[in-house]
PDB file of C-alpha atoms in Angstrom:
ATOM      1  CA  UNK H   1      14.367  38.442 -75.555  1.00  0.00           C
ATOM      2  CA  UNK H   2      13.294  36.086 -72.617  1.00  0.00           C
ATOM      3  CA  UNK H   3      10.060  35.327 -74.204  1.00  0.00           C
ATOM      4  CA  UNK H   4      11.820  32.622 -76.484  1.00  0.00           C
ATOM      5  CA  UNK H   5      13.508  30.932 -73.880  1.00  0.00           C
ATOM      6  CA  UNK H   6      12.112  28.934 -71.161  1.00  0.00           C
ATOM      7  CA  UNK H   7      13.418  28.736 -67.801  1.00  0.00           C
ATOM      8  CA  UNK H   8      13.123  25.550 -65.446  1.00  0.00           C
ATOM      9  CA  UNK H   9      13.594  25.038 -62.209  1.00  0.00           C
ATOM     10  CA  UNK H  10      14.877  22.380 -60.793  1.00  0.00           C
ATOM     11  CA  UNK H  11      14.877  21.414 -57.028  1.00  0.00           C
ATOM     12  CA  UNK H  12      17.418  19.716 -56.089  1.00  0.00           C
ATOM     13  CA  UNK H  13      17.530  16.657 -52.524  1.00  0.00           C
ATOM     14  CA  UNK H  14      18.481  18.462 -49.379  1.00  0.00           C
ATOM     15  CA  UNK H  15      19.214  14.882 -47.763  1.00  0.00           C
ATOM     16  CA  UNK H  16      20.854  12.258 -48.944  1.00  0.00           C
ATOM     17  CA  UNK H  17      18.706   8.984 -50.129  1.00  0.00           C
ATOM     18  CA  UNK H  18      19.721   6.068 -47.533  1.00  0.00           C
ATOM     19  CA  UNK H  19      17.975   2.875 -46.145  1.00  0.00           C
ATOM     20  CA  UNK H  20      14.414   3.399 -44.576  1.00  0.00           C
ATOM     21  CA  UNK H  21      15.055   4.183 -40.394  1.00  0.00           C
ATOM     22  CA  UNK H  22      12.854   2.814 -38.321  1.00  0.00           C
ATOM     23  CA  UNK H  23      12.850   2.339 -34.893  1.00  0.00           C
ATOM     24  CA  UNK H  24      15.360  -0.612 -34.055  1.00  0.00           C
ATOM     25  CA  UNK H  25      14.046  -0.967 -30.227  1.00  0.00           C
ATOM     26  CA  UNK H  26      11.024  -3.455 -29.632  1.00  0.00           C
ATOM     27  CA  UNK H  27      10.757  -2.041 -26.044  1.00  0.00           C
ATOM     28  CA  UNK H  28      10.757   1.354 -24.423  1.00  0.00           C
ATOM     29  CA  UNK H  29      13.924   1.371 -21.425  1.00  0.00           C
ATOM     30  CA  UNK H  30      12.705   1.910 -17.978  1.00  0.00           C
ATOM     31  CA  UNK H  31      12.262   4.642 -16.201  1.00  0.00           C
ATOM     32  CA  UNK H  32      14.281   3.804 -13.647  1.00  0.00           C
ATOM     33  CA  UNK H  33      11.591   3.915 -10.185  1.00  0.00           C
ATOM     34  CA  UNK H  34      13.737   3.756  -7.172  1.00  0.00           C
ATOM     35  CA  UNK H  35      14.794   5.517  -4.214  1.00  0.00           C
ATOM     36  CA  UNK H  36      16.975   8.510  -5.217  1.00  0.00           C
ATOM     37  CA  UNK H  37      18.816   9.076  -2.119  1.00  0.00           C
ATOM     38  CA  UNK H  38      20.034   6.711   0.960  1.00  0.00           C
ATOM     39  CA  UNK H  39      19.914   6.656   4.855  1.00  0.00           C
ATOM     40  CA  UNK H  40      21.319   9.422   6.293  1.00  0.00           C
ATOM     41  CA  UNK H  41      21.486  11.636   3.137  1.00  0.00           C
ATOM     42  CA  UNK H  42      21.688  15.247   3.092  1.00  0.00           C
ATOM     43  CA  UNK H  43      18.537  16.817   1.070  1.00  0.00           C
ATOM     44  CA  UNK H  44      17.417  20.100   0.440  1.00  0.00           C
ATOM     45  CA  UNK H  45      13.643  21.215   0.050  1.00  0.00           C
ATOM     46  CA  UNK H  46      11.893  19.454  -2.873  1.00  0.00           C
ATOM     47  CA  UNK H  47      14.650  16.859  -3.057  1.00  0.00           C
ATOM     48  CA  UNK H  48      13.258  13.864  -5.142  1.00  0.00           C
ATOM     49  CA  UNK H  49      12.945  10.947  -2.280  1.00  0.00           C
ATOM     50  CA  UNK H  50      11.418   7.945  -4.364  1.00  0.00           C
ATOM     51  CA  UNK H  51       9.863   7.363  -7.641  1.00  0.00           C
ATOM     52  CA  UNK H  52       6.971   4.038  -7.995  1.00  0.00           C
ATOM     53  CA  UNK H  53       4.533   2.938  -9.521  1.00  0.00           C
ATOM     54  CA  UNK H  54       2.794   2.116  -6.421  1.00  0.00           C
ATOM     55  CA  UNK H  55       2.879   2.543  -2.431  1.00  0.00           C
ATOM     56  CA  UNK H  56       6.151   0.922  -1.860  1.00  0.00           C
ATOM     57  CA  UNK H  57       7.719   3.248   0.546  1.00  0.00           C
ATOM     58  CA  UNK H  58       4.865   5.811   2.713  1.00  0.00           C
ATOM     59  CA  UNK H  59       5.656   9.425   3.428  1.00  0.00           C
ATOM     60  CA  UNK H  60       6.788  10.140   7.117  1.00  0.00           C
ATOM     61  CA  UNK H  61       7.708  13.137   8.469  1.00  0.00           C
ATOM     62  CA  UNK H  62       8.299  16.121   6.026  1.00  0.00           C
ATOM     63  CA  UNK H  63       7.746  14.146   3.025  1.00  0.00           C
ATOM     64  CA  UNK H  64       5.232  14.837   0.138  1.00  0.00           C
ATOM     65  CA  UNK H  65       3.415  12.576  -1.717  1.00  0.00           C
ATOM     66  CA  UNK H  66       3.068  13.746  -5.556  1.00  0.00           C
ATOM     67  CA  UNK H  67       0.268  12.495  -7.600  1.00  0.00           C
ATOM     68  CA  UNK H  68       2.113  10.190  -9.818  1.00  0.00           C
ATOM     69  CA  UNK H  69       3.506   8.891  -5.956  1.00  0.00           C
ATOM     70  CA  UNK H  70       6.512  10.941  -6.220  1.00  0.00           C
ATOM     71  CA  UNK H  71       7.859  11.480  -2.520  1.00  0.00           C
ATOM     72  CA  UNK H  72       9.928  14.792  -1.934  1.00  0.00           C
ATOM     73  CA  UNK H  73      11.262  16.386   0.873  1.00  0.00           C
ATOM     74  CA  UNK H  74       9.489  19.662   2.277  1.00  0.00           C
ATOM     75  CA  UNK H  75      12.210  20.646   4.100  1.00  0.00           C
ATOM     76  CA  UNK H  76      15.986  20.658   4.704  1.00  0.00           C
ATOM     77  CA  UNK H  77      17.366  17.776   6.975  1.00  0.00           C
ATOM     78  CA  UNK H  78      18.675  13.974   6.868  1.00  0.00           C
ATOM     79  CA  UNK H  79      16.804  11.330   5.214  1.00  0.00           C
ATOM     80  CA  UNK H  80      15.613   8.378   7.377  1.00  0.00           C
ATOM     81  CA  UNK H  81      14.147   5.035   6.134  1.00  0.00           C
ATOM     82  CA  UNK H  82      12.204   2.668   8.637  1.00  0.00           C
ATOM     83  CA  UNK H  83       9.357  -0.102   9.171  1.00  0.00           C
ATOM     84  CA  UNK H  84       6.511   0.708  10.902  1.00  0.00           C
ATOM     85  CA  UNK H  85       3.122  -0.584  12.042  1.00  0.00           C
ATOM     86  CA  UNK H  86       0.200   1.221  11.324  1.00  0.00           C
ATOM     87  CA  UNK H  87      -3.327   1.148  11.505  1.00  0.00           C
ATOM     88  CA  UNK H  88      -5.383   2.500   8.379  1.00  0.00           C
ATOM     89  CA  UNK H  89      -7.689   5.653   8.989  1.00  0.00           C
ATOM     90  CA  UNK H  90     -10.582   6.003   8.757  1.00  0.00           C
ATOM     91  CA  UNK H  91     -12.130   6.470   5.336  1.00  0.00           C
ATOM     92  CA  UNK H  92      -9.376   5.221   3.017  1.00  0.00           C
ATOM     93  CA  UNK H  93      -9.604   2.609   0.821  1.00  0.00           C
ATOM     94  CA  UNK H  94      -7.741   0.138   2.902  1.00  0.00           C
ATOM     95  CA  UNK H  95     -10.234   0.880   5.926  1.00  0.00           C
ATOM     96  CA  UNK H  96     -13.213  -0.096   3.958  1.00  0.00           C
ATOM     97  CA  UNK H  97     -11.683  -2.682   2.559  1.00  0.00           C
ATOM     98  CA  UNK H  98     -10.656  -4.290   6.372  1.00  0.00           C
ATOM     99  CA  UNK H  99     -14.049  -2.545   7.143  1.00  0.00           C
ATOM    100  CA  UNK H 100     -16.501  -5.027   4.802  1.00  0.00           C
ATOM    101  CA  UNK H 101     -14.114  -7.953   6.076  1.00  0.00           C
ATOM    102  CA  UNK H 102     -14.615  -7.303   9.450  1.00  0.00           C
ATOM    103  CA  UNK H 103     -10.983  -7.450  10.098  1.00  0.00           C
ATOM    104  CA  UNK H 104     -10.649  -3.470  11.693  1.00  0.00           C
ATOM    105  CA  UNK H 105      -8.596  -5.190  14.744  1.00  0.00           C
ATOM    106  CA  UNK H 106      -4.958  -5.588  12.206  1.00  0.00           C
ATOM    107  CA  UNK H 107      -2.327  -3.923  11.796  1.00  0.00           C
ATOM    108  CA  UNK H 108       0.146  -3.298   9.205  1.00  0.00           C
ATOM    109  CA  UNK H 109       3.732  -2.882   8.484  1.00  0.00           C
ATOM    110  CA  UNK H 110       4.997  -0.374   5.836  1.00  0.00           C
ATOM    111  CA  UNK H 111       8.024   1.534   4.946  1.00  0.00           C
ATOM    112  CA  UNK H 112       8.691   5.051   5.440  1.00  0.00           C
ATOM    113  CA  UNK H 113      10.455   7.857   4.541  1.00  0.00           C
ATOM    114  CA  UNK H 114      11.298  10.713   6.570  1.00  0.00           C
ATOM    115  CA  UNK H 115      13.191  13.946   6.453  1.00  0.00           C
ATOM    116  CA  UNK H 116      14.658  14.840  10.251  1.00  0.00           C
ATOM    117  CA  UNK H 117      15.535  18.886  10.066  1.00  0.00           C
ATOM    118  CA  UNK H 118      18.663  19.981  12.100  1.00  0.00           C
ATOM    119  CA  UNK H 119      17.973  21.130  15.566  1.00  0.00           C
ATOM    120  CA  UNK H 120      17.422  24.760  15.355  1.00  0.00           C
ATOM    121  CA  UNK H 121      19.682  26.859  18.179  1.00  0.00           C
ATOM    122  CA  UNK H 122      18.181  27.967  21.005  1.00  0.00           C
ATOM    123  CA  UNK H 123      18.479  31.938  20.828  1.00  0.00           C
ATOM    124  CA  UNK H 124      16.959  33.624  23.440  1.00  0.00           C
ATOM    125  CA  UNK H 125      17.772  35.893  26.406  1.00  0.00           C
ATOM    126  CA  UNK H 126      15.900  35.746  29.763  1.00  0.00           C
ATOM    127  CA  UNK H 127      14.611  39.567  30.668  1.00  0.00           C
ATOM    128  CA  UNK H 128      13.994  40.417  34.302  1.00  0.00           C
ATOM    129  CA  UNK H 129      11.026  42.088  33.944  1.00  0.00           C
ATOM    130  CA  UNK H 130      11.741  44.546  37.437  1.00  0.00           C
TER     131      UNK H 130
END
């Protein structure tokens, strides 16, 4: 009869005991916010230009500014850096700024990133229309 005996169950320890873990690093590693590709590069569309934190490098031609100030290329073609002077349009923060200063007249210097497609071929045939 099983009514005289009494079954236990024990549960055994799937994991060994060891030391307490804890996390050894005091600081996270960087995430690495830099320009992903050089002068002259090759990229294809939506080609990750630059990662920041802030506006270090400006989109130019065919380049998209992402929220988190991601730039990315919008379409195929060679990557060019350069310095240019701008002036700030009207109604951004930087115009109001130079706006309530009374300082409209200056111009600034920034770096930007472009994407330069490949000339397309010319394909076309002239039709006499007599």
């Amino acid at each position: 009869m099983l009514f005289g005996r009494c079954l236990l169950f024990v549960r055994n320890a799937t994991h060994k005991t060891t030391a307490k873990s804890r996390n050894i690093r005091k600081t996270t590693p960087g995430k690495h916010r830099t320009t992903k590709v050089e002068d002259g590069q090759w990229v294809e569309h939506g080609t990750i230009l630059a990662t920041q934190n802030t506006l270090g490098f400006h989109p130019g031609d065919h380049v998209f500014l992402a929220r988190n100030l991601t730039l990315r290329a919008l379409v195929p073609g060679y990557v060019r850096f350069s310095v240019e002077s701008f002036v700030p349009r009207e109604g951004t923060a930087l115009y109001q700024q130079l706006a309530a200063a009374n300082k409209l007249e200056t111009k600034f210097s920034a770096r930007f990133i472009s994407v330069i497609p490949p000339p397309q071929p010319k394909r076309f045939r002239l039709v006499s229309l007599t």
